[in-house]
Tab-separated table of C-alpha atoms in Angstrom:
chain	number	residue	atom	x	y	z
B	21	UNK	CA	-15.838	22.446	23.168
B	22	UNK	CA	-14.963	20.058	20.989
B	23	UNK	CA	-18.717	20.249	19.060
B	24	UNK	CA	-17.834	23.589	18.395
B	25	UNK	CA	-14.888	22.113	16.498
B	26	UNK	CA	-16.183	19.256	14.961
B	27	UNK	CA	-19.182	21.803	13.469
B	28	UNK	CA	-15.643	24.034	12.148
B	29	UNK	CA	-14.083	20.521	10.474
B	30	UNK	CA	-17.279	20.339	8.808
B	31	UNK	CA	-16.758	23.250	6.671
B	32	UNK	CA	-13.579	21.771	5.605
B	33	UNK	CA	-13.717	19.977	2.587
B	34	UNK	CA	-11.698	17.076	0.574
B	35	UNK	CA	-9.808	18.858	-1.704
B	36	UNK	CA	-10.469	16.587	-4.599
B	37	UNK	CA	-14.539	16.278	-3.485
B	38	UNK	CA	-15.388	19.413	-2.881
B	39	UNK	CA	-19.108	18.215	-1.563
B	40	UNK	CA	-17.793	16.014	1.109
B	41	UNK	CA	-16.154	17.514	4.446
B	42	UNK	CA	-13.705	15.533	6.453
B	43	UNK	CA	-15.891	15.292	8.961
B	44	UNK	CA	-18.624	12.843	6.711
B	45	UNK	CA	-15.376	11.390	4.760
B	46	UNK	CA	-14.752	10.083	8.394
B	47	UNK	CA	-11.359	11.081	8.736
B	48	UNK	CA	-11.117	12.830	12.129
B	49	UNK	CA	-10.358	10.398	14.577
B	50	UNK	CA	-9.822	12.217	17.271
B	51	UNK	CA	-10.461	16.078	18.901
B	52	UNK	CA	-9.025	17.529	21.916
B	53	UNK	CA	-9.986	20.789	23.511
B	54	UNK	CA	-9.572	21.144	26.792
B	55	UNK	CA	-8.510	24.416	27.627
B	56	UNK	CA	-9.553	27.816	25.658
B	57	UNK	CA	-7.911	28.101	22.600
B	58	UNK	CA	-6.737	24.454	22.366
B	59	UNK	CA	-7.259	22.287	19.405
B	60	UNK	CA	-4.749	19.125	18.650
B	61	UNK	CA	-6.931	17.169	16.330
B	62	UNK	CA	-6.321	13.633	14.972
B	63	UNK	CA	-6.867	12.692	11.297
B	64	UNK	CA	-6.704	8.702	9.790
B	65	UNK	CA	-5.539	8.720	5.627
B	66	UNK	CA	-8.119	6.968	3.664
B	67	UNK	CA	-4.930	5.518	2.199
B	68	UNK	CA	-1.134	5.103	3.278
B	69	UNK	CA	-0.292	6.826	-0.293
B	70	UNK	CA	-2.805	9.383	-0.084
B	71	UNK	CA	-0.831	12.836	-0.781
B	72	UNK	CA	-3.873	14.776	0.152
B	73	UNK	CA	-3.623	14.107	3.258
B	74	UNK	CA	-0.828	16.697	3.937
B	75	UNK	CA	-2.815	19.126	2.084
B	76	UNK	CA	-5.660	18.185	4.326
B	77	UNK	CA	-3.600	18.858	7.409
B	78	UNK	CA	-2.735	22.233	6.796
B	79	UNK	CA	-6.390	22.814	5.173
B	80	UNK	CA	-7.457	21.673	9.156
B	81	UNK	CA	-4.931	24.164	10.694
B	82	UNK	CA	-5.556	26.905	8.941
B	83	UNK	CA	-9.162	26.936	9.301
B	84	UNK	CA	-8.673	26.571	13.129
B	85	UNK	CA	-6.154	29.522	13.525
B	86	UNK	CA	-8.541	31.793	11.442
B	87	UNK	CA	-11.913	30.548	13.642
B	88	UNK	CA	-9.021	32.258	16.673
B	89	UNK	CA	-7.767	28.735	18.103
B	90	UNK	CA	-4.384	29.244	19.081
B	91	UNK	CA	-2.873	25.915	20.375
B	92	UNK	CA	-3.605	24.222	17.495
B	93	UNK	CA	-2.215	20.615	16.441
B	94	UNK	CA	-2.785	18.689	13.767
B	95	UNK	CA	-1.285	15.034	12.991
B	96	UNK	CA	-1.963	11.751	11.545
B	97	UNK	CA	-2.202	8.437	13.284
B	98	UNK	CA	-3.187	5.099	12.000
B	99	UNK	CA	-4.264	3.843	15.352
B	100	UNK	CA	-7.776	3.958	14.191
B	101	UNK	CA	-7.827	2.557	10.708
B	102	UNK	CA	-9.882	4.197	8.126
B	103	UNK	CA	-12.720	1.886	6.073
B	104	UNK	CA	-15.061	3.019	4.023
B	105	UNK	CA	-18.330	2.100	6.183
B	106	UNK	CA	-16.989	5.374	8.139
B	107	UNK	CA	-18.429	7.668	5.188
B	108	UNK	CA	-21.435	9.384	7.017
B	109	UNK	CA	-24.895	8.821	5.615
B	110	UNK	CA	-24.725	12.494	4.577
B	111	UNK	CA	-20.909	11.797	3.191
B	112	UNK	CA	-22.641	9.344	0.601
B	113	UNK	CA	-25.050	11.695	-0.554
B	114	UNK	CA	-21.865	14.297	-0.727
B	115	UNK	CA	-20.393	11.511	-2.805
B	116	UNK	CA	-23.153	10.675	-4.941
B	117	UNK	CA	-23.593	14.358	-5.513
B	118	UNK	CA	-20.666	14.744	-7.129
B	119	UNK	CA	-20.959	12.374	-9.429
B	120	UNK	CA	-18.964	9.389	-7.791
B	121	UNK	CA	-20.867	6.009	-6.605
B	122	UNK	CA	-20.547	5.549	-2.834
B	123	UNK	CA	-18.792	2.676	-1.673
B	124	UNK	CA	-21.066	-0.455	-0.782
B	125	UNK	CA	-21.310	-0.827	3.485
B	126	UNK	CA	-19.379	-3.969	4.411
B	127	UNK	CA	-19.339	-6.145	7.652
B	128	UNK	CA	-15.152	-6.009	7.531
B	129	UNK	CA	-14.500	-8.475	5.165
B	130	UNK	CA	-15.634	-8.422	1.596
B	131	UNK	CA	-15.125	-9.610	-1.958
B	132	UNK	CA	-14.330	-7.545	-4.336
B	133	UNK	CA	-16.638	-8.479	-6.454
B	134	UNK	CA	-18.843	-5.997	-5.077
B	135	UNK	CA	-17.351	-3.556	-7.389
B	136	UNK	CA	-18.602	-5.287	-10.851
B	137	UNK	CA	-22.175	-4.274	-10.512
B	138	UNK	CA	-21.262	-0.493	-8.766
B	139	UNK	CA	-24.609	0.991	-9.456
B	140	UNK	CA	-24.709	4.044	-11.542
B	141	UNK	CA	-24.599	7.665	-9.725
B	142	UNK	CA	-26.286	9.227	-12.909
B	143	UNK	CA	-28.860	6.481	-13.437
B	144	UNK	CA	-28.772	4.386	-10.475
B	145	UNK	CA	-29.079	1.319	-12.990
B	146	UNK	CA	-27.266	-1.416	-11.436
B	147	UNK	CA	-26.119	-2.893	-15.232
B	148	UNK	CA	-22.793	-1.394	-15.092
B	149	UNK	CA	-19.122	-3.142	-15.725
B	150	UNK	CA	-15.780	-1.816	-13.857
B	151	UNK	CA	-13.239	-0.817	-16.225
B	152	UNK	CA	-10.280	-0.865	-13.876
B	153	UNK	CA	-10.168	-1.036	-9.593
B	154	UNK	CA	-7.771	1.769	-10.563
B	155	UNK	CA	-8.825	5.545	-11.039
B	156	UNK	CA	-7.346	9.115	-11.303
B	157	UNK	CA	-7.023	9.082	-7.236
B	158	UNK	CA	-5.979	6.162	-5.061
B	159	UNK	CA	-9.383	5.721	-3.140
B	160	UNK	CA	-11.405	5.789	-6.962
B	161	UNK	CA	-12.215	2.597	-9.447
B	162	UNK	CA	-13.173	3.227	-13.241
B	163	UNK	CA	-16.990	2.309	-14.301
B	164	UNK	CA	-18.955	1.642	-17.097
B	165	UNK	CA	-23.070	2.616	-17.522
B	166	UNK	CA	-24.282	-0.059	-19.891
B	167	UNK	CA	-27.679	1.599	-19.419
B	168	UNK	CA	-27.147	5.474	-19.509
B	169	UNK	CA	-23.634	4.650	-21.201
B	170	UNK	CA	-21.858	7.286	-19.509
B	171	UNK	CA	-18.564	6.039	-17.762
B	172	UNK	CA	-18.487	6.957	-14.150
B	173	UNK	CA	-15.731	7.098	-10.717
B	174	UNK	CA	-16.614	4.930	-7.423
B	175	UNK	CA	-15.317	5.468	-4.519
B	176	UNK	CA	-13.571	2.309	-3.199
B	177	UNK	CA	-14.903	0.489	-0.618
B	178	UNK	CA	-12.004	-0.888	1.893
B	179	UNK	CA	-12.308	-3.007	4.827
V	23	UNK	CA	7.358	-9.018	27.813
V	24	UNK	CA	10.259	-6.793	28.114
V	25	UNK	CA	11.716	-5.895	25.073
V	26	UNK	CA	15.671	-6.551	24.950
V	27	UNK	CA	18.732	-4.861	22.485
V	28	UNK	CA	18.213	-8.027	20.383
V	29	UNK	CA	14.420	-7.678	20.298
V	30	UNK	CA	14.396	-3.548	19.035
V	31	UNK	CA	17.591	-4.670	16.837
V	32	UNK	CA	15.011	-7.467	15.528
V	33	UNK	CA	12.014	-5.246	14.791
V	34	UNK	CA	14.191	-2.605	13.493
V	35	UNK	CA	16.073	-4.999	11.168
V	36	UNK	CA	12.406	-6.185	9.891
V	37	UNK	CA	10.892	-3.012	9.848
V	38	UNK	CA	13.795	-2.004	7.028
V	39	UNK	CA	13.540	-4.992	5.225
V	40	UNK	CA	9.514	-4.600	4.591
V	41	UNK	CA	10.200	-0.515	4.202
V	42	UNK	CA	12.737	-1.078	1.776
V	43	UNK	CA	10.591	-3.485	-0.436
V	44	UNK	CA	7.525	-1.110	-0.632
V	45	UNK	CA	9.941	2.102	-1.406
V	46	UNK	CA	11.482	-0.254	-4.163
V	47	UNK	CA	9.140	-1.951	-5.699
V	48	UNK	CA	7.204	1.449	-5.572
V	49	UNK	CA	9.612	3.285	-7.752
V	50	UNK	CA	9.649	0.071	-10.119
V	51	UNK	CA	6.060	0.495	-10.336
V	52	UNK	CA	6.363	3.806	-11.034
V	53	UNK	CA	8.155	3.747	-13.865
V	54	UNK	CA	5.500	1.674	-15.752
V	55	UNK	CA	3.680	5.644	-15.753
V	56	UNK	CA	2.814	7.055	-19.151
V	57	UNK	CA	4.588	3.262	-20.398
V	58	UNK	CA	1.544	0.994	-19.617
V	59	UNK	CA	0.236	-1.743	-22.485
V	60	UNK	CA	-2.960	0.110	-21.965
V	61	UNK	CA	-3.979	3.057	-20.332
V	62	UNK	CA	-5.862	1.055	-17.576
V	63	UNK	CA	-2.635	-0.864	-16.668
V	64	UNK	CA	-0.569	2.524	-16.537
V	65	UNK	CA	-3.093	3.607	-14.134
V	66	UNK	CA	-3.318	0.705	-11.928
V	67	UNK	CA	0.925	0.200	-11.807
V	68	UNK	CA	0.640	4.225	-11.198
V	69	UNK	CA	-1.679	3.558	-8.303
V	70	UNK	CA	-0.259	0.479	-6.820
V	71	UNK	CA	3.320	2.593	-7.120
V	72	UNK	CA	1.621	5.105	-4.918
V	73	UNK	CA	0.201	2.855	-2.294
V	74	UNK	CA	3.894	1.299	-1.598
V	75	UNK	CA	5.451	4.781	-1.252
V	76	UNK	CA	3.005	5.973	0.967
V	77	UNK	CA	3.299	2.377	2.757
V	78	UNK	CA	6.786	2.778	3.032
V	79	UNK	CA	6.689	6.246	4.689
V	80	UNK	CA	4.515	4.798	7.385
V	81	UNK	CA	7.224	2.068	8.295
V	82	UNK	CA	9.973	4.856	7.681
V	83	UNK	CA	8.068	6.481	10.436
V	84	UNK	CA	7.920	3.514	12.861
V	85	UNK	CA	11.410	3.511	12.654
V	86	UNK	CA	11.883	6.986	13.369
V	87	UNK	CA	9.640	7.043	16.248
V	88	UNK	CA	12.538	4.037	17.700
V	89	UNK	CA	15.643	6.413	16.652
V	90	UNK	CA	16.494	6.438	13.300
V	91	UNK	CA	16.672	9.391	11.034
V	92	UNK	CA	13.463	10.612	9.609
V	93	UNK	CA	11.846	9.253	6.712
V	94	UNK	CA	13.241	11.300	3.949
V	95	UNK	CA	16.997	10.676	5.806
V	96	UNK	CA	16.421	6.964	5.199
V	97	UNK	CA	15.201	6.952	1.680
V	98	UNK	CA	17.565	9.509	-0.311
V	99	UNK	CA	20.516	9.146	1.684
V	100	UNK	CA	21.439	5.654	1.622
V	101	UNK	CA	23.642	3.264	-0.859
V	102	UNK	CA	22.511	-0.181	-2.241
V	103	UNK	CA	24.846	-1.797	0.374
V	104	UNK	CA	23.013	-0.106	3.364
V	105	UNK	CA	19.070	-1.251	1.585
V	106	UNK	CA	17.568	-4.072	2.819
V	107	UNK	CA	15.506	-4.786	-0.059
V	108	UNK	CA	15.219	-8.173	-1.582
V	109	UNK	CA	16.789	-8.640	-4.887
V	110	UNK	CA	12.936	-9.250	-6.309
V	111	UNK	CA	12.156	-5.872	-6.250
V	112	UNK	CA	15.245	-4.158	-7.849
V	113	UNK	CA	14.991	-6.298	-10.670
V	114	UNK	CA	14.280	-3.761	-13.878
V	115	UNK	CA	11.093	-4.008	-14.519
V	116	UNK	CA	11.582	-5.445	-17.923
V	117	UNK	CA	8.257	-7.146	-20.265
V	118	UNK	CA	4.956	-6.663	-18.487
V	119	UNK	CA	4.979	-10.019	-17.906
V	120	UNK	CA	7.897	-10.107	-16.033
V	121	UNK	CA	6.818	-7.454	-14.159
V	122	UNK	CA	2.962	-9.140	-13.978
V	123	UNK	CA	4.728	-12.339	-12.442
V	124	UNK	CA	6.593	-10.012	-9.764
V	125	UNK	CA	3.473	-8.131	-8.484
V	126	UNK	CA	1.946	-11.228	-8.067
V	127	UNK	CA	4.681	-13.331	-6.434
V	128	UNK	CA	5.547	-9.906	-4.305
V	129	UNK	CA	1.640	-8.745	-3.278
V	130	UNK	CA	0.614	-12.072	-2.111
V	131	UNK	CA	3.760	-12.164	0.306
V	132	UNK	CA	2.329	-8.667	1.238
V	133	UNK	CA	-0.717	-9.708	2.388
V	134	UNK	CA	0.398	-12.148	3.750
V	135	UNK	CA	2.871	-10.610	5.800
V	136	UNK	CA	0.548	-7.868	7.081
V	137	UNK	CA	-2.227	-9.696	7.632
V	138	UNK	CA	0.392	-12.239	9.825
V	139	UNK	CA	1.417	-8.858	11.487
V	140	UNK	CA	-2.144	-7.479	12.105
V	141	UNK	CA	-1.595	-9.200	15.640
V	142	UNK	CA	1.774	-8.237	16.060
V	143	UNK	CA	2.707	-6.955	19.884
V	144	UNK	CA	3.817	-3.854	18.367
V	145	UNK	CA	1.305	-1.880	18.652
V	146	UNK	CA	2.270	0.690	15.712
V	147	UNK	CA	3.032	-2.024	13.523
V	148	UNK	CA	0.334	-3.754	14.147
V	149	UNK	CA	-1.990	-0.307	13.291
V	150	UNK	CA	-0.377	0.038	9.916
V	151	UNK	CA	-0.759	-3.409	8.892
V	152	UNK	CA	-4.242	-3.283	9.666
V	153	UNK	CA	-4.362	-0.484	7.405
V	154	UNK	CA	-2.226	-2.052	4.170
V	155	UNK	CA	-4.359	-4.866	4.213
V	156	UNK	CA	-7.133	-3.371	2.902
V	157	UNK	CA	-5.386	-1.488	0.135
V	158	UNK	CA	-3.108	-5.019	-0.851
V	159	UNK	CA	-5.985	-6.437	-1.534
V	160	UNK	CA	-6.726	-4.635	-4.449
V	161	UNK	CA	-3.001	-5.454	-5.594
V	162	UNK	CA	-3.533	-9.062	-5.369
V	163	UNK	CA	-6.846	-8.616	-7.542
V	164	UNK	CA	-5.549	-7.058	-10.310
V	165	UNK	CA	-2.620	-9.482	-10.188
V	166	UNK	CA	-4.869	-12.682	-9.941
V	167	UNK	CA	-6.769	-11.910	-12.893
V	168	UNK	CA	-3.860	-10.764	-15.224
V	169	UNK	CA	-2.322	-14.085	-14.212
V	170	UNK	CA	-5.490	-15.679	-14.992
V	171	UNK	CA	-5.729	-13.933	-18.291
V	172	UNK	CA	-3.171	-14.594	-19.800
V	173	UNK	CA	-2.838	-17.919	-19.095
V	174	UNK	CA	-5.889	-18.216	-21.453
V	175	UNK	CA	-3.634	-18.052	-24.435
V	176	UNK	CA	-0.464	-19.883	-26.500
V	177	UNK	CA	1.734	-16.956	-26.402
V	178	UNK	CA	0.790	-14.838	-23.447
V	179	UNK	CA	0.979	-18.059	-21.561
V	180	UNK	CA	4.184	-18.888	-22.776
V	181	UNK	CA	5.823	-15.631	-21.714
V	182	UNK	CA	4.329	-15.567	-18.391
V	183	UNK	CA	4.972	-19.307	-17.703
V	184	UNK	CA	9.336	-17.941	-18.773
V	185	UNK	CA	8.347	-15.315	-16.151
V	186	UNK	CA	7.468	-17.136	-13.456
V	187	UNK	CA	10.871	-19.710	-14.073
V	188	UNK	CA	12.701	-16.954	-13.763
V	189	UNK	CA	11.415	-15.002	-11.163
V	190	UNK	CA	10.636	-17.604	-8.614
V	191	UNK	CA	14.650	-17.681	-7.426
V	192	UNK	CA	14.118	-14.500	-6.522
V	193	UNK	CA	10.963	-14.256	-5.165
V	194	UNK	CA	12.012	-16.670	-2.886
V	195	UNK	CA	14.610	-14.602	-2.095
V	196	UNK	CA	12.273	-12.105	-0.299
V	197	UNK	CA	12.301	-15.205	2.907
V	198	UNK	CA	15.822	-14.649	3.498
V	199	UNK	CA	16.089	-15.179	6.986
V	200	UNK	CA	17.308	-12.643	9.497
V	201	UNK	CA	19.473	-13.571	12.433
V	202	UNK	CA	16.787	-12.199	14.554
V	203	UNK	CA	14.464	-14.958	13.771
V	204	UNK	CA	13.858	-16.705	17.056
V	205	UNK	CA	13.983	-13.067	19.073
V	206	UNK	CA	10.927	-11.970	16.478
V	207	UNK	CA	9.159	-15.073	17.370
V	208	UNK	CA	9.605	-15.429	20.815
V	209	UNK	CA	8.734	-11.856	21.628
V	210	UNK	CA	5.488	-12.247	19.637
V	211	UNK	CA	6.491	-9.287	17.104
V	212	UNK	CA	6.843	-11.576	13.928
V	213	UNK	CA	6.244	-15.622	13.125
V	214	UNK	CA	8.856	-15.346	11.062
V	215	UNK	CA	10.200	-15.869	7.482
V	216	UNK	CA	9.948	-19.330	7.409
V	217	UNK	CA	6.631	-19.557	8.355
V	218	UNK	CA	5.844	-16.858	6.047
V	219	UNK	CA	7.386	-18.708	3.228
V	220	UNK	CA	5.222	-21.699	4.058
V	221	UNK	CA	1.906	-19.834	4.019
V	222	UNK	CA	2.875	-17.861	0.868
V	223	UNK	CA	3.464	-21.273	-0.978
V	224	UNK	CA	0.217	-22.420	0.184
V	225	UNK	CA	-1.287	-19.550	-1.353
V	226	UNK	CA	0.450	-19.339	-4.730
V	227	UNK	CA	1.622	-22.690	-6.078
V	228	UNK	CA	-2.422	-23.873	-6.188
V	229	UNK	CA	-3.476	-20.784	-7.396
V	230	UNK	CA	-0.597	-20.520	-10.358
V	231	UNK	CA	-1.584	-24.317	-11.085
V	232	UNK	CA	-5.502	-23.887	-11.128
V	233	UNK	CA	-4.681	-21.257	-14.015
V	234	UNK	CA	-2.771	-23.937	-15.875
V	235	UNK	CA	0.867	-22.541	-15.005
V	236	UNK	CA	3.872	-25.301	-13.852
V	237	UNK	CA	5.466	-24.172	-10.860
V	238	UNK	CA	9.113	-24.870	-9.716
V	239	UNK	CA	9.757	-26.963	-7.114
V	240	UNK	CA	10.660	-24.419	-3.997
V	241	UNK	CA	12.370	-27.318	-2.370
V	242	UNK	CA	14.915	-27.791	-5.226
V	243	UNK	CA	15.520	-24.152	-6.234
V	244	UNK	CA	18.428	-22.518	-5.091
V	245	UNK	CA	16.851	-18.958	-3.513
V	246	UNK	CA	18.182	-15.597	-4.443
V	247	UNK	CA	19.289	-14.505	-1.121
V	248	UNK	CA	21.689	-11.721	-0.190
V	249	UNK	CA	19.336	-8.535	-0.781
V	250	UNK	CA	18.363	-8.807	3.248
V	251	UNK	CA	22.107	-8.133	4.161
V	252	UNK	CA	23.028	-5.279	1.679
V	253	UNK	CA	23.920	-7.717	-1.447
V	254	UNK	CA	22.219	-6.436	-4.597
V	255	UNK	CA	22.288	-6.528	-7.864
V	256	UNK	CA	23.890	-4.601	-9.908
V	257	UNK	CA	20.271	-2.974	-10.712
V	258	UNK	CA	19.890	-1.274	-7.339
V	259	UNK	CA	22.502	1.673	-7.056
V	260	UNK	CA	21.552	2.861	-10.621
V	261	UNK	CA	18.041	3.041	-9.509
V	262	UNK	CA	18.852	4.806	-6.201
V	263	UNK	CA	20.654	7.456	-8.319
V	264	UNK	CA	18.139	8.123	-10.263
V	265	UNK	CA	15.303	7.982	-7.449
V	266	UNK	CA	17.526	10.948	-5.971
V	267	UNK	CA	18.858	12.770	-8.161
V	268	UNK	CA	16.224	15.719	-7.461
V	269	UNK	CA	16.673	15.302	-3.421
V	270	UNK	CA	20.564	15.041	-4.050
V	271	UNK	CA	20.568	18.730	-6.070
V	272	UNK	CA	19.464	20.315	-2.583
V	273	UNK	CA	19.303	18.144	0.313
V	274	UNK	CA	18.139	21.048	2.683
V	275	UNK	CA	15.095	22.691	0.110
V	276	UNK	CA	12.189	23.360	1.670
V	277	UNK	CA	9.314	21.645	-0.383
């Protein structure tokens, strides 16, 4: 049963990436179903700040109520802790897609001097600067295309 | 081991002080938004204001979950005397360099701090820390290499070497011991300010020097303490007035 509801969460998207679903951001931590009708589902914030996480959470319930769940729970828990080596193989194509460079895989700990040579989603060329670890949403840094000289979003790696 | 009044008073006590900061020094950050020297640095000050709130909510949480009022109870309810702040964070947040030198002196305490607490017996605490450490990190980047930066030149080196006399009172301030200190320890929730303090030196004082900075001698400065037990500044209540004036129009709206 819960399959059936981790193929639903995959039709539910990030609101601010619309080609990546929760399931491939790697967000769902957790799915219970274990009698008819029941879904309390678990969800990890990519970060603490994140405010589309609430948005998210409703997103989540709403799609379960109208696919005729009707014990349906949604919450967040840190007690398994987001990183960014959880993006699905298919998330970082979703990612790339949309015009953001994926996040580097890590072993845990990393320097962040990973980011300075992000390579470029348009161009893949790998002579690119970053701007600022800072973008337009907490889990995106600011990039610069020395090659194709467009400037370009990454999504963060985190450990 | 069994947890006893003096232990959950403990954790409580250093769950508010930690909360406290990040809501604090949040809203400080904030209001560098649409004010930044460049629009890179408005971003970044926007972002890292963001990561403390949401930070802050978490431990707001904790502390619900052991029987206080809910989050939103606890932030826009409360006067300076009842915040457990440190007086480093209500400081206004004045030139950027003054408010370069705080980020740096506060974020490295952060990671510090979590990182010390990623093995924490409480299990919830020990989740979220876990969790900030990864996004501090980023903090104490983009602090490192301002600080680096700008010691590069006469003036900007100038200003951020008056910063860093001036804040370090205060940022010393942020070790104020509790009176819970040996219960933290000796249950295995925290290691304690002191110990803290120690490692945080460690970090900073060779990392402030290798960028050509003087730093004061902690052992002869007189610490800013007080903000642990409800003593501010006079900075703090103003801020908490305006930080709720919105919530304080309607206390009951649904949002």
């Amino acid at each position: 049963m819960t399959e059936k509801i981790k193929s639903i969460l995959e039709t539910v998207m990030d609101p601010e990436i619309p080609t990546l679903s929760i399931v491939d951001l790697g967000i769902v931590t957790g799915i219970i179903s274990e009698t008819e009708g029941q879904a309390h589902i678990k969800l990890t914030p990519t970060f603490s700040g994140c405010p589309a996480l609430k948005i998210m959470e409703t997103m989540v319930h709403d799609k379960l109520i109208e696919e005729g769940y009707t014990d349906v729970k949604v919450h967040t828990s840190f007690d398994v802790q987001w990183n960014s080596n959880m993006i699905s193989d298919k998330g970082l194509a979703a990612l790339k897609k949309h015009g953001l460079a994926p996040p580097p895989k890590h072993d845990g700990y990393f320097e962040l001097d990973v980011l300075s040579d992000t390579p470029c989603p348009l161009c893949d060329s790998r002579n690119t600067t970053m701007s600022t670890p800072f973008g337009p949403t907490l889990c995106r840094s600011m990039h610069y295309c020395n090659n194709c000289k467009n400037a370009f979003e990454g999504f963060k790696p985190v450990g | 081991m069994e947890f006893t009044d003096k232990h959950v008073q403990g954790l409580k006590d250093l769950l508010y002080k930690m909360a406290d900061d990040l809501l604090i020094i949040g809203h400080r950050n904030s209001e560098w938004t649409g004010l930044g020297p460049v629009l890179e640095e408005d971003i970044a000050f926007s972002s890292m204001a963001q990561d403390k709130v949401g930070q802050s909510l978490a431990l707001y949480e904790i502390l619900h979950q052991l029987g206080e009022s809910d989050p939103d109870t606890v932030a826009f309810t409360r006067n300076a005397p009842q915040f457990h702040c440190s007086q480093l964070v209500e400081l206004p947040i004045g030139e950027y360099d003054f408010s370069l030198v705080r980020h740096f002196f506060f974020d490295h305490a952060e990671a510090i701090r979590f990182d010390m607490l990623a093995t924490t017996v409480v299990e919830p605490l020990q989740m979220v820390a876990k969790k900030f450490r990864g996004e501090i990190k980023y903090h104490t980047m983009h602090a490192d290499i301002w600080m680096k930066q700008l010691g590069e030149s006469e003036e900007a080196k100038m200003r951020m070497q008056n910063s860093i006399n001036e804040v370090f009172p205060f940022a010393l301030g942020m070790f104020e011991p509790s009176e819970f200190e040996a219960e933290l320890i000796e249950a295995g929730i925290f290691d304690g300010e002191f110990a803290l303090r120690e490692k945080w030196l460690n970090k900073v004082v060779p990392l402030l020097e290798s960028f050509g900075y003087t730093v004061p001698n902690a052992e002869t400065i007189i610490p800013e303490f007080g903000g642990r037990k409800g003593q501010h500044t006079e900075h703090l209540q103003p801020l908490l007035d305006e930080m709720t004036e919105v919530f304080a129009i309607d206390p009951g709206a649904e949002w």
